[in-house]
Amino acid sequence: MNISIIGSGYVGLVTGVCLADSGNTVYCVDNDPDKVDSLNN
């Protein structure tokens, strides 16, 4: 299943990781470019 998480703060990021561990494809979206760059690395 493809899932989008809007906001990659504490709650969004933990939720995204748990859903990805369950075998889902997760896309996290955030408006903070530094946070997005950090997640991409």
PDB file of C-alpha atoms in Angstrom:
ATOM      1  CA  MET A   1       0.000   0.000   0.000  1.00  0.00           C
ATOM      2  CA  ASN A   2       1.244   3.530  -0.740  1.00  0.00           C
ATOM      3  CA  ILE A   3       0.883   5.901   2.221  1.00  0.00           C
ATOM      4  CA  SER A   4       1.655   9.619   2.449  1.00  0.00           C
ATOM      5  CA  ILE A   5       2.539  11.221   5.777  1.00  0.00           C
ATOM      6  CA  ILE A   6       2.093  14.995   5.877  1.00  0.00           C
ATOM      7  CA  GLY A   7       4.540  16.402   8.418  1.00  0.00           C
ATOM      8  CA  SER A   8       7.625  14.521   9.510  1.00  0.00           C
ATOM      9  CA  GLY A   9       7.814  15.653  13.104  1.00  0.00           C
ATOM     10  CA  TYR A  10       7.967  13.190  15.982  1.00  0.00           C
ATOM     11  CA  VAL A  11       4.500  11.700  15.461  1.00  0.00           C
ATOM     12  CA  GLY A  12       4.584  11.631  11.650  1.00  0.00           C
ATOM     13  CA  LEU A  13       8.070  10.189  11.445  1.00  0.00           C
ATOM     14  CA  VAL A  14       7.437   7.421  13.996  1.00  0.00           C
ATOM     15  CA  THR A  15       4.141   6.566  12.304  1.00  0.00           C
ATOM     16  CA  GLY A  16       5.854   6.458   8.908  1.00  0.00           C
ATOM     17  CA  VAL A  17       8.598   4.164  10.161  1.00  0.00           C
ATOM     18  CA  CYS A  18       6.090   1.774  11.745  1.00  0.00           C
ATOM     19  CA  LEU A  19       4.009   1.657   8.575  1.00  0.00           C
ATOM     20  CA  ALA A  20       7.125   1.104   6.442  1.00  0.00           C
ATOM     21  CA  ASP A  21       8.218  -1.737   8.739  1.00  0.00           C
ATOM     22  CA  SER A  22       4.847  -3.352   8.055  1.00  0.00           C
ATOM     23  CA  GLY A  23       5.715  -3.544   4.360  1.00  0.00           C
ATOM     24  CA  ASN A  24       4.050  -0.369   3.109  1.00  0.00           C
ATOM     25  CA  THR A  25       5.616   2.228   0.829  1.00  0.00           C
ATOM     26  CA  VAL A  26       5.639   5.486   2.807  1.00  0.00           C
ATOM     27  CA  TYR A  27       6.211   9.011   1.519  1.00  0.00           C
ATOM     28  CA  CYS A  28       6.866  11.716   4.124  1.00  0.00           C
ATOM     29  CA  VAL A  29       6.160  15.317   3.138  1.00  0.00           C
ATOM     30  CA  ASP A  30       7.403  18.314   5.116  1.00  0.00           C
ATOM     31  CA  ASN A  31       7.892  22.008   4.443  1.00  0.00           C
ATOM     32  CA  ASP A  32      11.258  22.188   6.257  1.00  0.00           C
ATOM     33  CA  PRO A  33      13.940  21.640   3.579  1.00  0.00           C
ATOM     34  CA  ASP A  34      16.624  20.819   6.176  1.00  0.00           C
ATOM     35  CA  LYS A  35      14.490  18.038   7.651  1.00  0.00           C
ATOM     36  CA  VAL A  36      13.725  16.652   4.180  1.00  0.00           C
ATOM     37  CA  ASP A  37      17.428  16.654   3.258  1.00  0.00           C
ATOM     38  CA  SER A  38      18.255  14.895   6.521  1.00  0.00           C
ATOM     39  CA  LEU A  39      15.671  12.169   5.848  1.00  0.00           C
ATOM     40  CA  ASN A  40      16.887  11.679   2.285  1.00  0.00           C
ATOM     41  CA  ASN A  41      20.455  10.962   3.469  1.00  0.00           C
TER      42      ASN A  41
END
